[in-house]
Tab-separated table of C-alpha atoms and ligand atoms in Angstrom:
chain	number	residue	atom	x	y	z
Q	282	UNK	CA	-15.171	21.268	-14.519
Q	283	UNK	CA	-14.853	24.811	-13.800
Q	284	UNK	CA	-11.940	27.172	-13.516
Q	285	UNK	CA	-8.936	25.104	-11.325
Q	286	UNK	CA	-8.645	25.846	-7.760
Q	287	UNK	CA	-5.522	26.045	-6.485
Q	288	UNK	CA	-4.746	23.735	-3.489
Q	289	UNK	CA	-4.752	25.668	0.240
Q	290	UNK	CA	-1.702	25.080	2.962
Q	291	UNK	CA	-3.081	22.992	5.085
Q	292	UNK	CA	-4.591	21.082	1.828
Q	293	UNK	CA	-8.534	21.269	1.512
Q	294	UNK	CA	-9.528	21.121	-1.762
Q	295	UNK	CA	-10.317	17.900	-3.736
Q	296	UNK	CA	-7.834	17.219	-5.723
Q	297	UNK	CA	-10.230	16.994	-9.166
Q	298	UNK	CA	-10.906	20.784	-8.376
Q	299	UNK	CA	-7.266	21.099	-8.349
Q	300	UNK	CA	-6.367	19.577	-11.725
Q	301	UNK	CA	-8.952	20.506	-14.581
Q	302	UNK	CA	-10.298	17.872	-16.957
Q	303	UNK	CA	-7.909	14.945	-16.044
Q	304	UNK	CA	-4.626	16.632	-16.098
Q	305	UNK	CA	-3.348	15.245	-12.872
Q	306	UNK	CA	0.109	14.804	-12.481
Q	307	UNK	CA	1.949	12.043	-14.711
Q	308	UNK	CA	4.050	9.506	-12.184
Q	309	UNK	CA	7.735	8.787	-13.244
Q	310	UNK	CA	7.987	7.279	-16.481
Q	311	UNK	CA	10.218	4.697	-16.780
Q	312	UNK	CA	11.314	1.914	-19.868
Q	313	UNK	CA	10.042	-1.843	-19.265
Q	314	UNK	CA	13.281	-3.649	-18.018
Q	315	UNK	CA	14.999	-5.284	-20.319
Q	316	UNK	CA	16.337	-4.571	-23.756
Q	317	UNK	CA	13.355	-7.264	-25.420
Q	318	UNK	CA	11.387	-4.630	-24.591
Q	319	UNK	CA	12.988	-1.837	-26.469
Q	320	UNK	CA	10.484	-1.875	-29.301
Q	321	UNK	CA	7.696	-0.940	-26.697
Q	322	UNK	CA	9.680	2.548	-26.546
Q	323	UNK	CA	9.037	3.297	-30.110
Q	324	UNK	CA	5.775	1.779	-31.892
Q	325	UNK	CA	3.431	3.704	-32.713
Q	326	UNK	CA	1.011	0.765	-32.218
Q	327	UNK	CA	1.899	0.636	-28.118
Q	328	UNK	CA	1.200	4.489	-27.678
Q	329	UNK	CA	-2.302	4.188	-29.226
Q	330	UNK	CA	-2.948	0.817	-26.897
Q	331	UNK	CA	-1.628	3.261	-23.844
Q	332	UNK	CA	-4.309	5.672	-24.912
Q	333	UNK	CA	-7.191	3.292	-25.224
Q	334	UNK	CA	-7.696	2.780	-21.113
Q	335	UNK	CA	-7.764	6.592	-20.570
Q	336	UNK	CA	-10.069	6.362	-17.767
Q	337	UNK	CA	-7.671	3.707	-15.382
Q	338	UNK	CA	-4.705	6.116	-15.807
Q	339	UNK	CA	-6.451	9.224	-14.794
Q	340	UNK	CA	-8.164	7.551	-11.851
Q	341	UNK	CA	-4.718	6.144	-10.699
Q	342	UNK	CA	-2.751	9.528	-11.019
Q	343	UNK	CA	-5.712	11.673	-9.341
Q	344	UNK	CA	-5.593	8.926	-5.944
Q	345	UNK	CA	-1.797	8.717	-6.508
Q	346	UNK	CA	-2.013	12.919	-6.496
Q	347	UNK	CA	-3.885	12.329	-3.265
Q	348	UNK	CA	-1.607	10.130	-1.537
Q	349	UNK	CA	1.636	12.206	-2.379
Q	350	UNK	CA	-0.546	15.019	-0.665
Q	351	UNK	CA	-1.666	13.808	2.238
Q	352	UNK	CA	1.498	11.897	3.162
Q	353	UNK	CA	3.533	15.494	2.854
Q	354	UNK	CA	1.314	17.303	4.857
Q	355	UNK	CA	1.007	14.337	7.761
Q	356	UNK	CA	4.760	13.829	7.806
Q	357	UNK	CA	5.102	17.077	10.840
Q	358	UNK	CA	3.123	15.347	13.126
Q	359	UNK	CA	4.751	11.735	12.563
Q	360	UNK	CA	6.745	12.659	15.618
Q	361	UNK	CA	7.904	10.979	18.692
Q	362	UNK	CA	4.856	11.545	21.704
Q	363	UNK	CA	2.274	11.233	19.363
Q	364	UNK	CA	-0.609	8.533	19.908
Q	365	UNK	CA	-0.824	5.941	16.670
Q	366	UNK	CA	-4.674	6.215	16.475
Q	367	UNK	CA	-4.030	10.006	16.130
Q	368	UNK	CA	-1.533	9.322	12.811
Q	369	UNK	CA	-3.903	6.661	11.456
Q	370	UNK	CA	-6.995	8.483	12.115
Q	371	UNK	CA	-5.662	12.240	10.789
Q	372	UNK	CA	-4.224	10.299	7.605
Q	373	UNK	CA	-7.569	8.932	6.891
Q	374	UNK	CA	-9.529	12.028	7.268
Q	375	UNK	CA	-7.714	13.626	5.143
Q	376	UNK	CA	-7.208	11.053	2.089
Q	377	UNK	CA	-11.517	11.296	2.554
Q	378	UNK	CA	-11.409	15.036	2.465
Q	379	UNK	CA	-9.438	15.607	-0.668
Q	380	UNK	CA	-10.799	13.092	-2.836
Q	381	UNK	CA	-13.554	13.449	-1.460
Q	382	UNK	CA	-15.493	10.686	-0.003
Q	383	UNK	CA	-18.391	9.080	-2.227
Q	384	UNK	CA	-19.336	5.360	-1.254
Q	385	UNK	CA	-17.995	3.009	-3.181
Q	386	UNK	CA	-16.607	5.172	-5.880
Q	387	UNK	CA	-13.958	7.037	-4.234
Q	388	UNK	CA	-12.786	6.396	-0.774
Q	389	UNK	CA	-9.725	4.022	0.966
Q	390	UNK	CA	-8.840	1.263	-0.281
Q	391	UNK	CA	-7.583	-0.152	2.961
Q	392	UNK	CA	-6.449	1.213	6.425
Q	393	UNK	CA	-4.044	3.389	7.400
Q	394	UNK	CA	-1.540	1.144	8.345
Q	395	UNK	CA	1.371	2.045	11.435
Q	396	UNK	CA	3.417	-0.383	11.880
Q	397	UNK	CA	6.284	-0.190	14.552
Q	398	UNK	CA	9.696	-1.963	14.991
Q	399	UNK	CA	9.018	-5.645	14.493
Q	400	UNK	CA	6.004	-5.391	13.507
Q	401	UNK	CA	6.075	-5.199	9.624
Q	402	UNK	CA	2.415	-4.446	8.612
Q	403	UNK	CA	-1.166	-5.092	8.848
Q	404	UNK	CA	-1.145	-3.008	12.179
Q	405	UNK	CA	-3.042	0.107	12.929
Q	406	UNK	CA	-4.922	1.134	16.466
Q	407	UNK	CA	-7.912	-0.054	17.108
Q	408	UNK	CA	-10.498	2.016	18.956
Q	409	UNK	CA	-8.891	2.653	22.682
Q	410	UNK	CA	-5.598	2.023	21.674
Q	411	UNK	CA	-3.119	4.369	23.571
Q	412	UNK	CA	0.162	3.330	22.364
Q	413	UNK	CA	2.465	6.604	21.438
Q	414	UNK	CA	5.058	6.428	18.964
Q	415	UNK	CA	8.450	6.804	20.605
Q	416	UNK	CA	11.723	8.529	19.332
Q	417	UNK	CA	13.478	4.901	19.275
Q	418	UNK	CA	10.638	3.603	16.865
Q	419	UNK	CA	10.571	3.045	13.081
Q	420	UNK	CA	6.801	2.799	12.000
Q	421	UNK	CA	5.867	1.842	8.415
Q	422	UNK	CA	3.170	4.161	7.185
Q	423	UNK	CA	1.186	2.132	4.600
Q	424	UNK	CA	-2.247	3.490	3.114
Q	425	UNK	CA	-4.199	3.127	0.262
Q	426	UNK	CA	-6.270	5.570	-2.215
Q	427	UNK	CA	-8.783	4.134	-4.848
Q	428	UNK	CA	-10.707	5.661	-7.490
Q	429	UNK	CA	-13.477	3.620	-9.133
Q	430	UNK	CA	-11.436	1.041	-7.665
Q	431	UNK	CA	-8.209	2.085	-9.001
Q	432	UNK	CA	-6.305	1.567	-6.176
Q	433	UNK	CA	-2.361	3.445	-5.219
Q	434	UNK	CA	-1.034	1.418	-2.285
Q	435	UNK	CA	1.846	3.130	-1.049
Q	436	UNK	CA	4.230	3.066	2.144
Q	437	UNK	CA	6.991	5.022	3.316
Q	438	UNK	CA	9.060	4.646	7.086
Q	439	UNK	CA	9.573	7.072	9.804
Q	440	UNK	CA	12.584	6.879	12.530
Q	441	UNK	CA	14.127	9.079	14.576
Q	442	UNK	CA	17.099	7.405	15.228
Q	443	UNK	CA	20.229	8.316	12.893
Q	444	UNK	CA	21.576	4.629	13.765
Q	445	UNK	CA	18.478	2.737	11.588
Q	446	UNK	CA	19.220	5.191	8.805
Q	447	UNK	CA	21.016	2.139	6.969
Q	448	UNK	CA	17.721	0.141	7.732
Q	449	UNK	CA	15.464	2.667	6.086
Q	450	UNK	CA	17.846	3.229	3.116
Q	451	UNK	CA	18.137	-0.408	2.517
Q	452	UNK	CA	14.382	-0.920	1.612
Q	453	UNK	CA	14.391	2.298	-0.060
Q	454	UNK	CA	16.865	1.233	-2.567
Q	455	UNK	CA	15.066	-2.145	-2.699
Q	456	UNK	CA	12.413	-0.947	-3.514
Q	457	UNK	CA	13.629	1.202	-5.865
Q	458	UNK	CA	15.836	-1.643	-7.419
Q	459	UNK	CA	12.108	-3.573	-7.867
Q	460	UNK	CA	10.651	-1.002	-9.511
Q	461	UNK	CA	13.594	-0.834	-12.165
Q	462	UNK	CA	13.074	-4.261	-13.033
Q	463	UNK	CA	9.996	-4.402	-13.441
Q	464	UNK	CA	8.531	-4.984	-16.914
Q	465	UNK	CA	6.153	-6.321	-19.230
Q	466	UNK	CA	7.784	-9.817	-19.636
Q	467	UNK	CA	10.011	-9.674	-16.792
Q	468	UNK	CA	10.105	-12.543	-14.733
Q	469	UNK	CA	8.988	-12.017	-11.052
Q	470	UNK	CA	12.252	-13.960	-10.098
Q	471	UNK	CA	14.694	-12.018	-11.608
Q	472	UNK	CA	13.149	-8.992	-9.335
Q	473	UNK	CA	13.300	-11.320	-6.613
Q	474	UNK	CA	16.702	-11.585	-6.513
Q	475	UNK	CA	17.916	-8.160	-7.701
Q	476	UNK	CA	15.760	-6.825	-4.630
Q	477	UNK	CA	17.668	-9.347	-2.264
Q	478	UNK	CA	20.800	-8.272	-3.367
Q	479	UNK	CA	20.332	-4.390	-3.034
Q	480	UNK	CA	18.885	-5.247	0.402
Q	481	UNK	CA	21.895	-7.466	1.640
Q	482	UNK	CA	24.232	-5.197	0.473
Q	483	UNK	CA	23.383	-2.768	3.757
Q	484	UNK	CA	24.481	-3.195	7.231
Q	485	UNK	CA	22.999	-1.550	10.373
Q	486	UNK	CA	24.608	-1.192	13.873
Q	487	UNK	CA	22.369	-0.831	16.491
Q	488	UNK	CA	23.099	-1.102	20.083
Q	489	UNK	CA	27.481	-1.666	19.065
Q	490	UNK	CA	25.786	-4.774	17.454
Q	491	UNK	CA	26.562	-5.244	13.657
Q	492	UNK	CA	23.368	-6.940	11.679
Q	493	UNK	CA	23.594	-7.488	7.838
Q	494	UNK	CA	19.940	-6.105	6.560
Q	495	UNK	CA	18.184	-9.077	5.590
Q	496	UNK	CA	14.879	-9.272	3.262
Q	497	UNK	CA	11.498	-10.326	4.955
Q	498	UNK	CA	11.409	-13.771	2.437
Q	499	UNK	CA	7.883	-14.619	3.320
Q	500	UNK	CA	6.384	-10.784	2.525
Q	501	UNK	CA	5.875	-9.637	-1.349
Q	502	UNK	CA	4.499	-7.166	-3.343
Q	503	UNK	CA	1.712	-8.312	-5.331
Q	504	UNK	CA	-0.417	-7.643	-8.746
Q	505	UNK	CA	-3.086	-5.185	-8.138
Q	506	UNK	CA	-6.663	-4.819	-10.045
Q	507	UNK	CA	-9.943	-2.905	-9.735
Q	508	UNK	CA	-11.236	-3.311	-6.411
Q	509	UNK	CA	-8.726	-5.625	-5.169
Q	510	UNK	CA	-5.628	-5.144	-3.397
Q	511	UNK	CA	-4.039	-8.402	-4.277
Q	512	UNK	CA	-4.700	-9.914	-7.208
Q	513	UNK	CA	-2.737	-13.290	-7.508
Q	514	UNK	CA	0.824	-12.465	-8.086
Q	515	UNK	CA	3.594	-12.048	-5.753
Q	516	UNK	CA	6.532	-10.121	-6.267
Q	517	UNK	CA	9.278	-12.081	-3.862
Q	518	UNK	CA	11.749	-9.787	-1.691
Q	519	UNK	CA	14.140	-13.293	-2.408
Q	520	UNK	CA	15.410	-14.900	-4.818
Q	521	UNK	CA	14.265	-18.518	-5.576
Q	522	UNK	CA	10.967	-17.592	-6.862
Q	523	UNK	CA	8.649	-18.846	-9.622
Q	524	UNK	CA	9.321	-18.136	-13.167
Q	525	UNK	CA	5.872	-15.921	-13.674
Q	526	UNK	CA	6.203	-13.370	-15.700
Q	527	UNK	CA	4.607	-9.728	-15.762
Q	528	UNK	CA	2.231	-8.372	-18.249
Q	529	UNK	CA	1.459	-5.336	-20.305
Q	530	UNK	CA	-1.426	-3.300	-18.766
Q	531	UNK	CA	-0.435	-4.903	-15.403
Q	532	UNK	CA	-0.416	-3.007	-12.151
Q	533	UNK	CA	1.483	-4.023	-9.249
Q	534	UNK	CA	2.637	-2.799	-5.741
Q	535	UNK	CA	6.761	-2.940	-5.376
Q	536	UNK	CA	7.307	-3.328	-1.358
Q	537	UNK	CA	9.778	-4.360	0.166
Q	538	UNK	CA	11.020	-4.964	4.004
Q	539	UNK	CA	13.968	-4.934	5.300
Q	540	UNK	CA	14.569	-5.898	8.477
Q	541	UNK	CA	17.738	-6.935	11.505
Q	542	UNK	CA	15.529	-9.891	12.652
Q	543	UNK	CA	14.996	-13.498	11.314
Q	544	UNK	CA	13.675	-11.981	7.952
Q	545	UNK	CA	10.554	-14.138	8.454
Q	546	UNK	CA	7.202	-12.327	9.945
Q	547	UNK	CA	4.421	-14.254	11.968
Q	548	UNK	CA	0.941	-13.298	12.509
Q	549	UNK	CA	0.590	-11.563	15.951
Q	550	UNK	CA	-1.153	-9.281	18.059
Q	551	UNK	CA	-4.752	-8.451	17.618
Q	552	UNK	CA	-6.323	-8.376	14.550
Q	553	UNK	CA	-7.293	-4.659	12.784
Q	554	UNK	CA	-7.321	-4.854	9.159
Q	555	UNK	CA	-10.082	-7.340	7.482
Q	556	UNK	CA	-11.367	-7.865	4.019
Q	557	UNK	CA	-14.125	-9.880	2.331
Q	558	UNK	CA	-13.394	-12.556	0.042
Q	559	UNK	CA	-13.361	-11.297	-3.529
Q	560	UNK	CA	-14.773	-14.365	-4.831
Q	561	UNK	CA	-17.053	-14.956	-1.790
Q	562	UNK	CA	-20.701	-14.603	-3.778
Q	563	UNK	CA	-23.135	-14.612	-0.814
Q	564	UNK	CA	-22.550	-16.191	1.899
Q	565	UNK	CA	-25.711	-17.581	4.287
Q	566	UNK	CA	-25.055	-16.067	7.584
Q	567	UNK	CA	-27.426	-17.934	10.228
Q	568	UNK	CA	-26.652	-15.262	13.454
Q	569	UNK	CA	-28.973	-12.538	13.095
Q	570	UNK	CA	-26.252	-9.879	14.249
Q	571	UNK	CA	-23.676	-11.392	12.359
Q	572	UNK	CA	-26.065	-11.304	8.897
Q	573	UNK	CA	-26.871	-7.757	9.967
Q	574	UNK	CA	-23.258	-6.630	10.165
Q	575	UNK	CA	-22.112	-8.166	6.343
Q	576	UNK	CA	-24.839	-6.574	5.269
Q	577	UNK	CA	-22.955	-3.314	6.691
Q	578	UNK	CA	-19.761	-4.662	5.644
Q	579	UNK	CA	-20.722	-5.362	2.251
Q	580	UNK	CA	-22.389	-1.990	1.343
Q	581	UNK	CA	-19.912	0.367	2.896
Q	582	UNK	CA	-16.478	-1.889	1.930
Q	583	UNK	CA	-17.871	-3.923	-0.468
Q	584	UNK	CA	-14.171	-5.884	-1.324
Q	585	UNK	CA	-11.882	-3.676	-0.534
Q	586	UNK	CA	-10.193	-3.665	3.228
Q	587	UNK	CA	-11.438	-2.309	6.473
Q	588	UNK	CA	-10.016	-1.578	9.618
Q	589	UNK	CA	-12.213	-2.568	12.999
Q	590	UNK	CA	-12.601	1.181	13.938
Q	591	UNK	CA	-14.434	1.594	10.689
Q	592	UNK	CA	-16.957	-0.334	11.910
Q	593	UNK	CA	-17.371	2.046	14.917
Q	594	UNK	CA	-17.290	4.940	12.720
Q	595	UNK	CA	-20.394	4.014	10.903
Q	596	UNK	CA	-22.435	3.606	14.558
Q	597	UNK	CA	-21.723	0.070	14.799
Q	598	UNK	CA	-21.487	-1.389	18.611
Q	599	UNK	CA	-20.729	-4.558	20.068
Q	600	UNK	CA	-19.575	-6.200	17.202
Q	601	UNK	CA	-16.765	-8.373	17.976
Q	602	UNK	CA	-18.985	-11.572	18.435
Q	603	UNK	CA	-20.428	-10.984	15.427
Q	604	UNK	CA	-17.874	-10.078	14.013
Q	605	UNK	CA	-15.461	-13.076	15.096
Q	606	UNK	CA	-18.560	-15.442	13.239
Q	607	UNK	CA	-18.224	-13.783	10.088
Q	608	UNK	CA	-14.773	-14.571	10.229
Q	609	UNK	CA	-14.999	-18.481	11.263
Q	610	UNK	CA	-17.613	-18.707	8.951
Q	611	UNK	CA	-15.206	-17.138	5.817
Q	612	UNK	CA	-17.135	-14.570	5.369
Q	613	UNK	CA	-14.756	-12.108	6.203
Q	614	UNK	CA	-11.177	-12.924	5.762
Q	615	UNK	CA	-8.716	-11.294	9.208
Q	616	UNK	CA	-4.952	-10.071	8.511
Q	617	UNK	CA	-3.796	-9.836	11.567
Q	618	UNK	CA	-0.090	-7.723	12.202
Q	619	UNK	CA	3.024	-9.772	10.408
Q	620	UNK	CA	5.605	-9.504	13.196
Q	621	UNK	CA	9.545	-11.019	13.197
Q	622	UNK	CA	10.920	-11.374	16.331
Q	623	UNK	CA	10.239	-8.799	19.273
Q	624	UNK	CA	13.663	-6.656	19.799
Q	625	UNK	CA	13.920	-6.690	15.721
Q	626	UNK	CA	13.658	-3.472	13.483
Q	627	UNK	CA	11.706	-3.592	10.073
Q	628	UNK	CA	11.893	-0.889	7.315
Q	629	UNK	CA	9.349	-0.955	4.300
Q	630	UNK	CA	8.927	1.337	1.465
Q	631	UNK	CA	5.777	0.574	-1.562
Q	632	UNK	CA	5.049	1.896	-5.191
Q	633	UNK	CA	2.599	1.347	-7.252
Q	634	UNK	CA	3.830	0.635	-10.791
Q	635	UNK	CA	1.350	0.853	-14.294
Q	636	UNK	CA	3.076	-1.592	-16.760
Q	637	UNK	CA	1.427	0.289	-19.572
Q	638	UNK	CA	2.392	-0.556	-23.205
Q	639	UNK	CA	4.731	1.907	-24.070
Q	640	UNK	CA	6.021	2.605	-20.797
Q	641	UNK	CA	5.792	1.955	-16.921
Q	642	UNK	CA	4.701	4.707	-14.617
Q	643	UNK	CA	5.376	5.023	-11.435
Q	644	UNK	CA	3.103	6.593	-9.998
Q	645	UNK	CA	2.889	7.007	-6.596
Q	646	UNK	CA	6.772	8.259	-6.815
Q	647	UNK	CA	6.684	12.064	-4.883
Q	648	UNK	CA	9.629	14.191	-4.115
Q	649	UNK	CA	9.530	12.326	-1.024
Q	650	UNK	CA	10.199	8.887	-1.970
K	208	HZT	O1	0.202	-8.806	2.610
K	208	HZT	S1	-0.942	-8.838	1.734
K	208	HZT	O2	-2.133	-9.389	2.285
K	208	HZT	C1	-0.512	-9.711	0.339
K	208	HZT	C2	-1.247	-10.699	-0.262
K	208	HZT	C3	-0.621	-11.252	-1.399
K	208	HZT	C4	0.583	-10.713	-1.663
K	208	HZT	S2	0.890	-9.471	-0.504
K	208	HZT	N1	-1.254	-7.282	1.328
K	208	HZT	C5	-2.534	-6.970	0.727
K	208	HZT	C6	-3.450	-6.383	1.798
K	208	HZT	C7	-4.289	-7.217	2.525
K	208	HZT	C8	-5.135	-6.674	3.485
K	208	HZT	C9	-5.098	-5.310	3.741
K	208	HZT	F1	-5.895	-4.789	4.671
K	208	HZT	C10	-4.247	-4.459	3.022
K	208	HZT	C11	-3.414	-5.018	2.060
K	208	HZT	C12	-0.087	-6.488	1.025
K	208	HZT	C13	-0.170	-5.102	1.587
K	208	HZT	N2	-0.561	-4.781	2.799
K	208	HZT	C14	-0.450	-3.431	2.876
K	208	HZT	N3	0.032	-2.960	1.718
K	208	HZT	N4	0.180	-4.018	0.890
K	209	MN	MN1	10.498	6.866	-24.064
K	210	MN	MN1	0.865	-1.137	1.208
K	211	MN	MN1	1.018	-3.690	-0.939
């Protein structure tokens, strides 16, 4: 490491040329919900076990670093009149520029998501889209950062309108009511319904109509691990759920949605954002185009999400047939957009939380959000 560079306005320089020898920026620290877990606080046997996975925490803070970066300096041209692929694509760039880009080592960990309106997530232009975002619009701008795997997934919403400003602030303090209760030990109900009852608590008028804000009860946030974005546990935005607890040197990605629809999203619209199995092992692929894809799939992505203009990106061409066999043949796994009814509004906001054993960090919390 040489001398540290100090970051330009717009930002160009990596981030680990920023930050000498690992000092990146420590997320908010917070206690582990609940008073069992007051002896966490104090032992001195929990702040040598938080020192033991040094290298996790510094590759989480330097892609967290990135993503508070990159979402400050995008937020001036998240504006009304400006084409989604442009957002998506600028976003991207970036994130790739600052960490910077190395294979599988550092790079996203799944598209740059825009999500408008009803549509909740999983949406983001693929190539020749031409929609524009319009000044009546919330999107949901939902990316993710990985080092060595260590992955921040992160969202925040844009609107224009002052009359969804209860919409937006309702998942914001959901969210934020999630990440309070979350804990080593703390049961993924409990958050379930303290989130739910934040949410409910706002009410939106849109239109002279009156809506309460209701939680999206079949989204979740979800555990989180080394190359893979969800790893098995759901956080629910309702209560009702299953008495699983957290864990010590768990990570996990608080979202939740908020929305003046039914508060239950569908899969619709075409499909952008795919992701190989993580258990997959090989699969045989008989077409001869589709083989040759995975193969391209495999090496560039490896498990970790892709969007379809990736695949562009990295000279592919006429892949959808190929591309539509990897998926019927499991290979390759589609999430298509998760939409509640058309007309509806959805707000979303995401951190990613470190249970470590002494504390939780939050730590892809900005000045932002
Ligand atoms: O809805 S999820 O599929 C999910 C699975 C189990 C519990 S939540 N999903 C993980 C994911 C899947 C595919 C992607 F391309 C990107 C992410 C949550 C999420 N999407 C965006 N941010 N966080
Ligand atoms: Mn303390
Ligand atoms: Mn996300
Ligand atoms: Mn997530």
């Amino acid at each position: 490491d040489g001398p540290e560079i100090p970051q330009t306005d717009p930002p160009t320089v990596p981030v680990f040329k920023v930050y000498p020898k690992k000092s990146f920026p420590v997320g908010e620290i917070q206690e582990h919900w609940g008073d069992f877990n007051t002896f966490r606080m104090t032992s001195e046997e929990k702040r040598h076990l938080d020192r033991l996975d040094e290298t996790m925490i510094y590759d989480l803070r330097e892609a967290a670093a990135i993503h508070k970066t990159v979402r400050q300096w995008a937020r001036p041209f998240i504006k009304p009149g400006v084409p989604l692929i442009d957002i998506a694509t600028k976003i991207e760039q970036k994130v790739l520029e600052l960490l910077p880009k190395d294979g599988l080592n550092k790079g996203m960990a799944f598209p740059c998501g825009v999500s408008l309106n009803h549509v909740a997530a999983h949406y983001t232009s693929n190539p020749g889209d031409k929609w524009v975002l319009g000044e009546h619009d919330i999107a949901k701008i939902d990316f993710g950062v990985h080092v060595n795997g260590h992955i921040i997934d992160s969202a925040f919403s844009v609107h224009f309108d002052s009359e969804l400003d209860p919409l937006s602030e309702a998942a914001r303090e959901a969210t934020n009511t999630g990440v309070k209760h979350c804990g080593a030990d703390a049961y993924i109900s409990d958050i379930g319904e303290a989130i739910q009852e934040v949410m409910e608590s706002y009410e939106v008028t849109l239109n002279g109509k009156t809506h309460s804000v209701r939680s999206v009860r079949n989204l979740s946030g979800h555990s989180v691990q080394k190359y893979l974005i969800h790893a098995g546990k759901s956080v629910p935005l309702v209560r009702g759920g299953e008495r699983i607890r957290m864990e010590e040197g768990e990570v996990f990605a608080i979202e939740t949605f908020g929305t003046t629809g039914k508060g239950f999203v569908r899969e619709d619209l075409d499909t952008s954002h795919y992701m190989r199995p993580f258990d997959s092992g090989h699969v045989n692929v008989r077409m001869g185009k589709a083989r040759g894809l995975l193969k391209v799939i495999t090496e560039n992505f490896g498990t970790l999400a892709f969007a379809r203009r990736w695949l562009d990106d990295l000279g592919e061409s006429r892949y959808l047939l190929a591309l539509k066999h990897l998926v019927d043949c499991g290979a390759v796994e589609p999430y298509p957009p998760l939409c509640d009814v058309r007309g509806s509004f959805v707000s979303q906001f995401e951190h990613t939380v470190y249970l470590r054993p002494s504390h939780k960090e939050v730590l892809s919390r900005g000045d932002d959000y």
